[in-house]
């Protein structure tokens, strides 16, 4: 006669099968849906360095002064959930020691309010929801998820256009390794500004529509490979004024060879990258591999027990009856 299947064997087989199905779902379905730009972001990055800036009170350029850039990013949760996009309000201020701490960002040397709208999965710009400016490129505040070892188009807000950043290997920031990208911006006319003629070497004219020029000595970004979070940023902005049609700079508005993330900002970015990258690794690798291995073992053990349980144990072989005497 055959035995009934062992409940324990059925449980092992069922659990193993479940884990084998769960493993690819975690890697191919759950993890990609977790890798999306957040809508509730609230973060601040601070750059500092030494450079020159034009003091409007003294009407002259001051050199060897500390310059601080503060970039605050806050997600508009309501509009993001309504549109299905990541909508971030970004405030960037450029300050000197005279304007810090500033009760009103409008008192800063420069002040830029922006509204960035991106596809939550691809990080590509989406032109809707009162975006400002209309930006293009592959990256701005962050890179796409799963950063690759190739060039990316990074939006330069001062230039008003994307620039190409080349991959330059890896670099450790606060002990954490990221992908390094670099690029420069040659002198480029970005607009005009009405100023007194004396500022652009034309003292005989009360006002001149001067040309505003921008360049960047060097941009360096170190990025977390899995999440695209910027771990370290360094820029070298230069802004000048020229007389109309001139080929040389008349007035230096802003110039710094190196403005970089403060140590506190680096540590915070690395901390967040470790957390976010660990969560994605857990969903995309650790849990799927663990579930697959455990599922295979449980299913195999359950299958073996099930087969053995169903096998006919056999009855004692009937021995010949003893001869009756």
Short mmCIF file of C-alpha atoms in Angstrom, two decimals, residues 69-263:
data_model
loop_
_atom_site.label_atom_id
_atom_site.label_comp_id
_atom_site.label_asym_id
_atom_site.label_seq_id
_atom_site.Cartn_x
_atom_site.Cartn_y
_atom_site.Cartn_z
CA UNK A 69 26.93 78.56 -2.47
CA UNK A 70 23.88 77.06 -0.77
CA UNK A 71 21.52 74.84 -2.73
CA UNK A 72 18.28 73.79 -1.09
CA UNK A 73 16.03 71.18 -2.70
CA UNK A 74 12.48 70.55 -1.55
CA UNK A 75 9.95 68.29 -3.21
CA UNK A 76 6.46 69.51 -3.97
CA UNK A 77 4.70 66.39 -2.73
CA UNK A 78 1.16 67.38 -3.69
CA UNK A 79 2.01 68.37 -7.28
CA UNK A 80 4.32 65.35 -7.66
CA UNK A 81 1.64 62.88 -6.60
CA UNK A 82 -0.92 64.58 -8.83
CA UNK A 83 1.32 64.58 -11.92
CA UNK A 84 3.25 61.35 -11.33
CA UNK A 85 6.52 63.27 -11.81
CA UNK A 86 9.25 64.34 -9.42
CA UNK A 87 8.75 68.08 -8.91
CA UNK A 88 11.51 69.75 -6.93
CA UNK A 89 11.72 73.42 -5.96
CA UNK A 90 15.39 74.44 -5.88
CA UNK A 91 16.79 77.62 -4.35
CA UNK A 92 20.44 78.46 -5.05
CA UNK A 93 22.15 81.40 -3.37
CA UNK A 94 25.68 82.75 -3.75
CA UNK A 95 26.84 84.57 -0.64
CA UNK A 96 29.83 86.39 0.77
CA UNK A 97 30.59 86.77 4.45
CA UNK A 98 28.70 90.07 4.30
CA UNK A 99 25.41 88.39 3.37
CA UNK A 100 25.70 85.36 5.67
CA UNK A 101 23.68 84.44 7.56
CA UNK A 102 20.92 85.85 5.37
CA UNK A 103 17.39 86.19 6.67
CA UNK A 104 16.19 86.71 3.10
CA UNK A 105 17.83 84.87 0.17
CA UNK A 106 17.19 87.94 -1.99
CA UNK A 107 19.94 89.68 -0.01
CA UNK A 108 22.51 87.24 -1.39
CA UNK A 109 25.11 88.13 -4.00
CA UNK A 110 23.13 86.00 -6.46
CA UNK A 111 19.79 84.23 -6.03
CA UNK A 112 18.25 81.61 -8.35
CA UNK A 113 14.79 80.09 -7.68
CA UNK A 114 14.09 77.11 -9.93
CA UNK A 115 11.51 74.37 -10.36
CA UNK A 116 12.79 71.08 -11.78
CA UNK A 117 10.45 68.40 -13.14
CA UNK A 118 11.79 64.95 -14.04
CA UNK A 119 10.60 61.48 -14.89
CA UNK A 120 10.93 59.60 -11.61
CA UNK A 121 12.43 56.50 -13.20
CA UNK A 122 14.68 57.80 -16.00
CA UNK A 123 15.59 61.21 -14.47
CA UNK A 124 14.90 62.78 -17.87
CA UNK A 125 13.40 66.30 -17.84
CA UNK A 126 9.64 66.58 -18.23
CA UNK A 127 8.31 69.85 -19.60
CA UNK A 128 5.27 70.52 -17.50
CA UNK A 129 4.06 71.72 -14.12
CA UNK A 130 5.51 75.25 -14.36
CA UNK A 131 9.09 74.07 -14.72
CA UNK A 132 11.76 76.77 -14.57
CA UNK A 133 14.00 76.74 -16.48
CA UNK A 134 13.23 74.49 -19.42
CA UNK A 135 16.29 72.31 -18.95
CA UNK A 136 17.69 69.46 -21.03
CA UNK A 137 20.28 66.74 -20.58
CA UNK A 138 20.76 63.49 -18.71
CA UNK A 139 21.36 64.91 -15.26
CA UNK A 140 21.23 68.00 -13.09
CA UNK A 141 20.73 67.61 -9.37
CA UNK A 142 21.49 63.91 -9.69
CA UNK A 143 22.42 61.32 -12.28
CA UNK A 144 20.11 58.53 -13.46
CA UNK A 145 20.02 55.30 -11.48
CA UNK A 146 22.63 52.68 -12.45
CA UNK A 147 25.27 55.16 -13.64
CA UNK A 148 27.39 53.90 -16.54
CA UNK A 149 31.04 54.52 -17.41
CA UNK A 150 30.40 56.96 -20.25
CA UNK A 151 29.87 60.68 -20.77
CA UNK A 152 26.70 62.39 -19.56
CA UNK A 153 25.08 65.70 -20.47
CA UNK A 154 24.91 67.76 -17.28
CA UNK A 155 22.71 70.85 -17.18
CA UNK A 156 24.70 73.98 -16.29
CA UNK A 157 22.21 76.43 -14.87
CA UNK A 158 24.53 79.44 -15.29
CA UNK A 159 25.18 78.58 -18.92
CA UNK A 160 21.55 77.77 -19.59
CA UNK A 161 22.52 74.67 -21.57
CA UNK A 162 23.81 71.13 -21.01
CA UNK A 163 27.53 70.40 -21.09
CA UNK A 164 29.34 67.11 -21.56
CA UNK A 165 30.99 65.55 -18.54
CA UNK A 166 33.45 62.75 -19.30
CA UNK A 167 33.91 59.66 -17.15
CA UNK A 168 37.29 59.78 -15.38
CA UNK A 169 37.39 56.60 -13.30
CA UNK A 170 36.56 56.24 -9.63
CA UNK A 171 37.29 58.34 -6.57
CA UNK A 172 36.73 57.87 -2.85
CA UNK A 173 34.73 60.46 -0.93
CA UNK A 174 34.78 60.05 2.84
CA UNK A 175 35.88 56.45 2.29
CA UNK A 176 33.06 55.66 -0.17
CA UNK A 177 33.82 54.99 -3.84
CA UNK A 178 31.94 56.76 -6.62
CA UNK A 179 32.24 57.42 -10.35
CA UNK A 180 34.11 60.62 -11.24
CA UNK A 181 33.04 62.95 -14.08
CA UNK A 182 34.72 66.17 -15.20
CA UNK A 183 34.24 68.97 -17.73
CA UNK A 184 34.87 72.65 -18.44
CA UNK A 185 32.95 75.54 -20.00
CA UNK A 186 34.77 77.92 -22.39
CA UNK A 187 33.92 81.65 -22.24
CA UNK A 188 30.38 82.00 -23.57
CA UNK A 189 28.07 84.99 -23.88
CA UNK A 190 24.98 84.28 -21.79
CA UNK A 191 23.09 87.58 -21.97
CA UNK A 192 23.22 91.33 -21.52
CA UNK A 193 23.00 93.68 -18.56
CA UNK A 194 22.36 97.42 -18.40
CA UNK A 195 25.22 98.98 -16.42
CA UNK A 196 26.99 102.36 -16.06
CA UNK A 197 29.43 102.88 -18.92
CA UNK A 198 32.33 103.34 -16.52
CA UNK A 199 32.08 99.69 -15.47
CA UNK A 200 32.92 98.52 -18.99
CA UNK A 201 35.58 101.13 -19.79
CA UNK A 202 33.18 103.58 -21.42
CA UNK A 203 33.03 106.45 -18.90
CA UNK A 204 31.54 108.84 -21.45
CA UNK A 205 28.31 106.85 -21.61
CA UNK A 206 25.88 106.93 -18.64
CA UNK A 207 24.50 103.45 -19.41
CA UNK A 208 25.63 100.60 -21.62
CA UNK A 209 23.96 97.31 -22.48
CA UNK A 210 27.00 95.25 -21.56
CA UNK A 211 27.54 91.64 -22.55
CA UNK A 212 27.62 89.08 -19.74
CA UNK A 213 30.04 86.19 -20.23
CA UNK A 214 30.35 82.92 -18.34
CA UNK A 215 32.95 80.17 -18.18
CA UNK A 216 33.88 77.43 -15.75
CA UNK A 217 37.45 76.53 -14.84
CA UNK A 218 36.44 72.99 -14.06
CA UNK A 219 33.49 70.89 -12.95
CA UNK A 220 34.11 67.69 -11.01
CA UNK A 221 31.32 65.42 -9.80
CA UNK A 222 31.68 62.12 -7.94
CA UNK A 223 28.50 60.06 -8.17
CA UNK A 224 27.13 56.97 -6.44
CA UNK A 225 26.89 54.30 -9.13
CA UNK A 226 23.67 52.65 -8.02
CA UNK A 227 21.54 55.68 -7.08
CA UNK A 228 23.07 58.54 -9.10
CA UNK A 229 23.37 60.69 -5.97
CA UNK A 230 26.15 63.30 -6.16
CA UNK A 231 28.64 62.57 -3.36
CA UNK A 232 31.00 65.42 -4.19
CA UNK A 233 30.72 68.48 -6.41
CA UNK A 234 33.32 71.05 -7.36
CA UNK A 235 32.85 74.01 -9.71
CA UNK A 236 34.96 76.96 -10.85
CA UNK A 237 32.56 79.67 -12.07
CA UNK A 238 33.71 82.88 -13.76
CA UNK A 239 31.31 85.68 -14.78
CA UNK A 240 32.41 88.89 -16.44
CA UNK A 241 31.10 91.95 -18.26
CA UNK A 242 32.29 93.18 -21.63
CA UNK A 243 31.52 96.30 -23.62
CA UNK A 244 29.26 95.55 -26.60
CA UNK A 245 31.32 93.77 -29.29
CA UNK A 246 34.48 93.70 -27.15
CA UNK A 247 36.79 90.69 -27.09
CA UNK A 248 38.12 91.24 -23.57
CA UNK A 249 36.62 91.34 -20.08
CA UNK A 250 36.11 94.77 -18.54
CA UNK A 251 34.70 93.83 -15.13
CA UNK A 252 34.98 90.67 -13.07
CA UNK A 253 31.66 89.84 -11.43
CA UNK A 254 32.55 86.46 -9.93
CA UNK A 255 35.56 84.20 -10.15
CA UNK A 256 36.62 81.14 -8.15
CA UNK A 257 38.94 78.34 -9.20
CA UNK A 258 37.32 75.93 -6.75
CA UNK A 259 34.02 75.96 -4.88
CA UNK A 260 33.40 72.50 -3.42
CA UNK A 261 31.07 70.59 -1.13
CA UNK A 262 31.87 71.17 2.52
CA UNK A 263 32.96 68.17 4.58
#
